Short mmCIF file of C-alpha atoms in Angstrom, two decimals:
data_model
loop_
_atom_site.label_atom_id
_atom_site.label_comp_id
_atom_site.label_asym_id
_atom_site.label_seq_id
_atom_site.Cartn_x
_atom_site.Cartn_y
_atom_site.Cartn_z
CA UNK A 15 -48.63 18.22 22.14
CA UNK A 16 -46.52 15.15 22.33
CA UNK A 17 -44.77 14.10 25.99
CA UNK A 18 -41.55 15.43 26.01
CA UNK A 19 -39.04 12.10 24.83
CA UNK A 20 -41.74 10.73 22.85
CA UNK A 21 -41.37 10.71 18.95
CA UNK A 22 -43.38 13.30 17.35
CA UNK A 23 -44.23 13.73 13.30
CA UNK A 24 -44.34 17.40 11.96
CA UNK A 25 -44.11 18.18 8.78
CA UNK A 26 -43.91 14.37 7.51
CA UNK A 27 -40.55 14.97 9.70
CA UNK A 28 -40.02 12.63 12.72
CA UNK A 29 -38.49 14.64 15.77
CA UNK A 30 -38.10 14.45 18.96
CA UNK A 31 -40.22 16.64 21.36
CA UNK A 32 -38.12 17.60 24.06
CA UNK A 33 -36.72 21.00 25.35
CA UNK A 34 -33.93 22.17 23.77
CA UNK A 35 -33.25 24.41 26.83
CA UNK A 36 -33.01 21.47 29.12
CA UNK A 37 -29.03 20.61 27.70
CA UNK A 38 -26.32 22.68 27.24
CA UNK A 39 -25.45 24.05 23.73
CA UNK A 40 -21.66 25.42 22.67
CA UNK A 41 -22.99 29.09 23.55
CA UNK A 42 -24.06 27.73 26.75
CA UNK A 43 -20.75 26.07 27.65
CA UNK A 44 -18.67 29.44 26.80
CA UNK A 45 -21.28 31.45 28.98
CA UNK A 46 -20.82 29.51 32.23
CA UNK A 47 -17.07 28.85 32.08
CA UNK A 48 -16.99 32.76 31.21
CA UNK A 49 -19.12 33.47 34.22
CA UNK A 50 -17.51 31.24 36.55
CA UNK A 51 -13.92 32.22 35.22
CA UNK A 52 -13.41 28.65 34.55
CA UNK A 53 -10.57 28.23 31.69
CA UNK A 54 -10.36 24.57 30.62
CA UNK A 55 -6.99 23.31 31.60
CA UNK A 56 -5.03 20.22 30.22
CA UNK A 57 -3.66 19.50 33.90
CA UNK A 58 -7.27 18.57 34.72
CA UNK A 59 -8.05 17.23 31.01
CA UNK A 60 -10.99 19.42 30.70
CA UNK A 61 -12.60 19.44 27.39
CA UNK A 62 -16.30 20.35 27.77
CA UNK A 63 -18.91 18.30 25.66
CA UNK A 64 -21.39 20.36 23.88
CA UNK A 65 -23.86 18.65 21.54
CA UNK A 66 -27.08 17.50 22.66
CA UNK A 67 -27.25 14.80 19.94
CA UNK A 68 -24.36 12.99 21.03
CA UNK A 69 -24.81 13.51 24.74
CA UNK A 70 -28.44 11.44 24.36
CA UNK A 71 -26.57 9.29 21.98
CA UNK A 72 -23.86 8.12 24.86
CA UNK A 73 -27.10 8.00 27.12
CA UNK A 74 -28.74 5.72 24.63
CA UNK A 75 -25.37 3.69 24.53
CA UNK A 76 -24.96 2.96 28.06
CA UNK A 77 -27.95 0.81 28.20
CA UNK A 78 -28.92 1.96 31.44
CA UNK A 79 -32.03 0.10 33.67
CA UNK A 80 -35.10 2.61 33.81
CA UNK A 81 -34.14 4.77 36.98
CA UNK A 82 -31.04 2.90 37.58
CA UNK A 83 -28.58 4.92 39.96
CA UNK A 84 -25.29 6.54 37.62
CA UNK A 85 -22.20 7.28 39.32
CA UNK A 86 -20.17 10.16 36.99
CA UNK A 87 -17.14 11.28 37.66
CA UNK A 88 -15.78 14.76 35.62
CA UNK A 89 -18.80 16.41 34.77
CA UNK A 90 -17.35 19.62 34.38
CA UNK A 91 -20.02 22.39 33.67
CA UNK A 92 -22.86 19.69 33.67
CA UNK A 93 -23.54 18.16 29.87
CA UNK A 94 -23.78 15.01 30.60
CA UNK A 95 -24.72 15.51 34.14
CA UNK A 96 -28.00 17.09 32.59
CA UNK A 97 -28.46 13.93 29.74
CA UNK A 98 -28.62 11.68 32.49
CA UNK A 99 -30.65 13.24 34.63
CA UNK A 100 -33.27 14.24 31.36
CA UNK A 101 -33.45 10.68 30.87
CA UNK A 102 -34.65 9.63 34.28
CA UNK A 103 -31.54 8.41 36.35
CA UNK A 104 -30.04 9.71 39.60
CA UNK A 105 -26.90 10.88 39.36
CA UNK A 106 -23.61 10.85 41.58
CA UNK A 107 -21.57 13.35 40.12
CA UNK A 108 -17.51 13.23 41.37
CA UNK A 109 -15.44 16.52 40.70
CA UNK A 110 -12.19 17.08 41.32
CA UNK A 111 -12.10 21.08 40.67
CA UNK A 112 -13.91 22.93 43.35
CA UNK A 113 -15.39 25.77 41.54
CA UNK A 114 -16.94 23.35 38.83
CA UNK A 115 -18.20 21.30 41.77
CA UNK A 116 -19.69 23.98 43.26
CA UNK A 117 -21.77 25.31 40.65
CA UNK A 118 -23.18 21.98 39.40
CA UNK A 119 -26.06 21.88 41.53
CA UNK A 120 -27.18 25.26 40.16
CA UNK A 121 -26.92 24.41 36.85
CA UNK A 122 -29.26 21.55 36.86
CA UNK A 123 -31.79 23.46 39.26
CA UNK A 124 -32.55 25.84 36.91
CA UNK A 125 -33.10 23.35 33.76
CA UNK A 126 -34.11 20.16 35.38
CA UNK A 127 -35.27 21.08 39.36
CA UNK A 128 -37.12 17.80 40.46
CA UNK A 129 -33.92 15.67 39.42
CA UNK A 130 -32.20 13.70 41.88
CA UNK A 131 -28.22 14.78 42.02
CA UNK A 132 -25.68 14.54 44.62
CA UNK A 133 -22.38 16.29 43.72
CA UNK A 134 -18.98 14.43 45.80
CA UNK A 135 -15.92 16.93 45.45
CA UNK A 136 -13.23 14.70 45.35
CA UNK A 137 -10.08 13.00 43.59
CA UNK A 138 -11.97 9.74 41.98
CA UNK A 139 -8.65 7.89 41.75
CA UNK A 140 -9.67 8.77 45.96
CA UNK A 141 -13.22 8.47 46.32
CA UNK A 142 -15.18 9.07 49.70
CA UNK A 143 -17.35 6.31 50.77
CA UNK A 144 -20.81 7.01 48.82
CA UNK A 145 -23.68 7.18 50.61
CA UNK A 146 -25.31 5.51 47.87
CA UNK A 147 -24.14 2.88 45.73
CA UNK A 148 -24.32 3.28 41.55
CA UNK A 149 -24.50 0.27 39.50
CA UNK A 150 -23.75 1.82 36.54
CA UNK A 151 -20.71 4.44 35.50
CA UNK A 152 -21.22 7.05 32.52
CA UNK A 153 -18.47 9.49 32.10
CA UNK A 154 -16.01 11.65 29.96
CA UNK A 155 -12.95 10.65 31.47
CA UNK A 156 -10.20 13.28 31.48
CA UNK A 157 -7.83 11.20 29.29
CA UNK A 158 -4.67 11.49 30.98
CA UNK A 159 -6.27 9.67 34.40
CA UNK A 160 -8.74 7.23 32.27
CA UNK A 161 -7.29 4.07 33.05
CA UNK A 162 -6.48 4.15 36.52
CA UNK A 163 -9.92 5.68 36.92
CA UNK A 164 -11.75 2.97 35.69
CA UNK A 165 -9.68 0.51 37.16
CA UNK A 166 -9.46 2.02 40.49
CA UNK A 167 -13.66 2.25 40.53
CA UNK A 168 -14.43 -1.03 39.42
CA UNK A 169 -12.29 -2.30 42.20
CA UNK A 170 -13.72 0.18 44.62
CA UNK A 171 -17.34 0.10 43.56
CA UNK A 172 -18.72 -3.87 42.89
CA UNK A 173 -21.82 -3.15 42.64
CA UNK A 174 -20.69 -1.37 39.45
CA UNK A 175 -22.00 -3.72 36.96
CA UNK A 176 -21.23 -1.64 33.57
CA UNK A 177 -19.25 1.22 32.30
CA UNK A 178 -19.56 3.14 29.64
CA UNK A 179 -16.64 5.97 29.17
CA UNK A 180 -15.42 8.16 26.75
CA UNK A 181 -11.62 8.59 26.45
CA UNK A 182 -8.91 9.29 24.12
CA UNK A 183 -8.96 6.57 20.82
CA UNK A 184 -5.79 5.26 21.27
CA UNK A 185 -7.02 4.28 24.72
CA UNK A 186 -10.55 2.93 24.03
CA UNK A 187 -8.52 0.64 21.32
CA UNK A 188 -6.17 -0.43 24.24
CA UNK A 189 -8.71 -1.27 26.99
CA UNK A 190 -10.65 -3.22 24.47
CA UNK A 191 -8.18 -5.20 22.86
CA UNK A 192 -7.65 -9.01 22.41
CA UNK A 193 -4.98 -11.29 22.75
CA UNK A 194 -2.44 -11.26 20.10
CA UNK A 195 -3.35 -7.93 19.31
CA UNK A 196 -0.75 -4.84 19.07
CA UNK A 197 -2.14 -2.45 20.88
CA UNK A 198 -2.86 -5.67 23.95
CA UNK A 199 -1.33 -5.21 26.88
CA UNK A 200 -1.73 -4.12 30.85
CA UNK A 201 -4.88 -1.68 30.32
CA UNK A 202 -5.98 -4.89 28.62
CA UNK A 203 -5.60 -7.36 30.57
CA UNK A 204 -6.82 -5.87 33.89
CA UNK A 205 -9.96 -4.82 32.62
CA UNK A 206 -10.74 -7.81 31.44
CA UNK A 207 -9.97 -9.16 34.60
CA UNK A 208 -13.23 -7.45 35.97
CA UNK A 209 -15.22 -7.15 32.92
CA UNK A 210 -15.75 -8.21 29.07
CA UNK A 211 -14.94 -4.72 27.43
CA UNK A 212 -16.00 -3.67 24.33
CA UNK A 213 -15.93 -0.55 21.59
CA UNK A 214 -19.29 1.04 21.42
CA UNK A 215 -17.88 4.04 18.80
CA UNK A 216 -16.08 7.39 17.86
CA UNK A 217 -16.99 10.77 19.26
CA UNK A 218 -15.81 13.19 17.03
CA UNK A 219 -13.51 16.16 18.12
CA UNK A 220 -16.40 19.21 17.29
CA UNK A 221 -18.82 18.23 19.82
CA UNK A 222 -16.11 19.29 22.56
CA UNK A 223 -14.71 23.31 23.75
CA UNK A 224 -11.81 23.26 23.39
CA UNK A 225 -11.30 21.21 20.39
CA UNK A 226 -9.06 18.42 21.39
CA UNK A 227 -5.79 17.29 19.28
CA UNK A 228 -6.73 13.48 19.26
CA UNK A 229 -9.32 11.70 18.62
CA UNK A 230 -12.33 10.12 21.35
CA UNK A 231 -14.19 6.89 21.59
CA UNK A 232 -16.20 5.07 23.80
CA UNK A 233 -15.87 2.06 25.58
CA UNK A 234 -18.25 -0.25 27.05
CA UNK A 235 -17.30 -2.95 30.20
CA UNK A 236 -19.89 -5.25 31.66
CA UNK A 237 -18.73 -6.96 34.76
CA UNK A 238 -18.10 -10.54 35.04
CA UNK A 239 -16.52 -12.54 38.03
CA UNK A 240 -12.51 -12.86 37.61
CA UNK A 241 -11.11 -15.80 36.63
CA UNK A 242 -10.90 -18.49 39.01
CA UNK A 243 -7.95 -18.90 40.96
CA UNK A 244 -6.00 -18.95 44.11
CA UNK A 245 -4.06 -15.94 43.56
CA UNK A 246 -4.93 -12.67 44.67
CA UNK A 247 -5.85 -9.92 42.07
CA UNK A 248 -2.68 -7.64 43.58
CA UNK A 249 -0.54 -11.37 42.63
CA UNK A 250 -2.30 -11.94 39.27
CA UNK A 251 -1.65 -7.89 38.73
CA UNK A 252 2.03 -8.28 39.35
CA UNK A 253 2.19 -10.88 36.81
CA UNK A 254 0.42 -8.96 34.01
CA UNK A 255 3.04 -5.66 34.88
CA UNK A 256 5.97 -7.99 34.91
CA UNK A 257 5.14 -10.20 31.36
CA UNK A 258 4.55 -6.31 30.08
CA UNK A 259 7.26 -4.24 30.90
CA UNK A 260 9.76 -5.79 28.36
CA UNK A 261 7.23 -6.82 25.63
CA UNK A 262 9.64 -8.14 23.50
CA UNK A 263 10.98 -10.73 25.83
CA UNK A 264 9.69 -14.54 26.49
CA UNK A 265 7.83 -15.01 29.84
CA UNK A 266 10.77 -17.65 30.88
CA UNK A 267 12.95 -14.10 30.65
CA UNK A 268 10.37 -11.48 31.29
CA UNK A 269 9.04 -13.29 34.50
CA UNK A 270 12.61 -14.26 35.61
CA UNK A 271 12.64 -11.25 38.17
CA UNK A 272 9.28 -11.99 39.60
CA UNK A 273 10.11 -15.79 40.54
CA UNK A 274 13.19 -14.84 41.83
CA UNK A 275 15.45 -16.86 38.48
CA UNK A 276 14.47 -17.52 34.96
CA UNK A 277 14.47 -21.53 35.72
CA UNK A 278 12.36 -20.86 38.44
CA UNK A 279 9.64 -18.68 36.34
CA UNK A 280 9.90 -21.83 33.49
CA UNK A 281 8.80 -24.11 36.28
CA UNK A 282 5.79 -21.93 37.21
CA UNK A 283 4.86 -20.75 33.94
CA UNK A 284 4.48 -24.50 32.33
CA UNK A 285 3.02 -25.49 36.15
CA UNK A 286 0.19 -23.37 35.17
CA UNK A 287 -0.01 -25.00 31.41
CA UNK A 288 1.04 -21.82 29.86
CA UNK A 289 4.45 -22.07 27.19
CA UNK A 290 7.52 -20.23 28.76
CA UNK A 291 8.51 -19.46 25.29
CA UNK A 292 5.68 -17.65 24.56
CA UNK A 293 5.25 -13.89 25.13
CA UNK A 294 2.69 -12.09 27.21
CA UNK A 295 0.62 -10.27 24.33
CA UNK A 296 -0.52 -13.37 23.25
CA UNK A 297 -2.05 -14.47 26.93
CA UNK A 298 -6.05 -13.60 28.34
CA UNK A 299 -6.59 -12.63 31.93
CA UNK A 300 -7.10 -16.57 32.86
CA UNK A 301 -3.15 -17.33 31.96
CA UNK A 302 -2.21 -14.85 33.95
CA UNK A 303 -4.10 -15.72 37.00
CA UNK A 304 -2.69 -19.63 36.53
CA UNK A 305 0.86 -18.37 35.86
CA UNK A 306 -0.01 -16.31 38.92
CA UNK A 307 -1.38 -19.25 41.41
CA UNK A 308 1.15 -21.83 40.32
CA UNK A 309 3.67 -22.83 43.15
#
């Protein structure tokens, strides 16, 4: 009998020998939320993942070091939780909703009982200090908190060195977008001020319960060091919201409120090399950070 993970050939088929039992299935899902009373709310953006295949796939995806220490945060009834911890890796598991955090630890006793989980109750966008550090994040974010999560625990957490996270399309296209681009813009810009962020592909609606109206992808961010400058990130942040929040304006005009005049933000923006004329889709992360330095 082939060791469970390893590729096995059975009727000139190649499969993969592994308990089917160890993840959780759709019937599965329904079963425990039924038993636990648990009714997936949008308030809490709870769509439950379901298929095995795409729960090793997203495993696969993350590129995780053998062993190496996964902090997720929404596991909900424990799909991913379990992938995770099939394939080797401690897990940190953050949930916000008290009953699902309470039954976690149950769930992966009986399927996977030698794995190493620790389950934090909490508000990620208000983590606890850990009592371990993750390097890596894996996680179906619940789409309407995705982007502050992400950027809240990369700032929180740098030992993070990669994330990979599921979230709404529309998102995944935003966070991963380049300069010039239409869909560039804040999400954009601060994540690549912490990491180079890239799509890593489409998870179809089926594979979740309930069946979600919009579509899901994933995104991948490896960290690199910020640009270099003299500004702070909460300056070079400040920058990025005000060049933003009228997109249609120049930055001579759209940064006139943050340098106090619009002759003043022209002398500062060309300071730091940048055209006041121009408009702040068309900037990276480093333009912002000189804009943000310049005196």
């Amino acid at each position: 009998m082939p060791e469970p993970g390893r590729p096995a050939t059975w009727g000139g088929r190649q499969t993969v020998a592994m308990a089917s039992s160890v993840l959780l299935g759709p019937a599965e899902i329904r079963l425990l939320a039924e038993g636990l009373g648990v009714r997936p709310t949008k308030t809490l953006g709870q769509n439950f993942l379901h298929d095995p295949n795409t729960i090793r796939r997203i495993v696969r995806t993350a590129e995780l070091e053998p062993g190496e220490h996964v902090l997720e945060v929404g596991p909900g009834l424990g799909s991913l939780t379990l992938g995770l911890l099939e394939a080797g890796h401690p897990v940190t598991a953050v949930e916000i909703d008290p009953v699902l955090a309470a039954a976690l630890p149950a769930t992966v006793a009986e399927r996977l009982p030698e794995a190493s989980l620790t389950v934090v109750e909490a508000d990620a966008l208000h983590l606890p200090p850990l009592v371990t550090t993750p390097t890596a994040l894996v996680a179906n974010l619940p789409y309407n908190v995705a982007v502050p999560v992400v950027l809240t625990l990369l700032e929180a957490l740098p030992l993070l060195r990669s994330c990979l996270v599921m979230v709404q399309a529309e998102v995944a296209e935003r966070l991963a977008a380049a300069p010039g681009s239409k869909v560039y813009g804040v999400p954009s810009v601060k994540a690549a001020w912490y990491a180079d962020t890239t799509r890593a592909g489409a998870v179809p609606r089926a594979v979740f319960w309930p069946v979600p109206n919009v579509d899901s992808g994933l995104v991948r961010l490896v960290r690199r060091d910020p640009p270099l400058t003299s500004a702070t990130r909460r300056e070079v942040f400040t920058v990025i919201d005000a060049a933003f929040a009228q997109r249609r304006k120049t930055l001579r005009a759209a940064l006139a409120g943050w340098a106090g005049s619009a002759p003043e933000a022209e002398r500062r923006i060309v300071a730091a090399g940048v055209d006041p004329s121009a408009r702040g889709e068309t900037l990276d992360v480093g333009a912002f950070a000189a804009i943000a330095a310049a005196r």
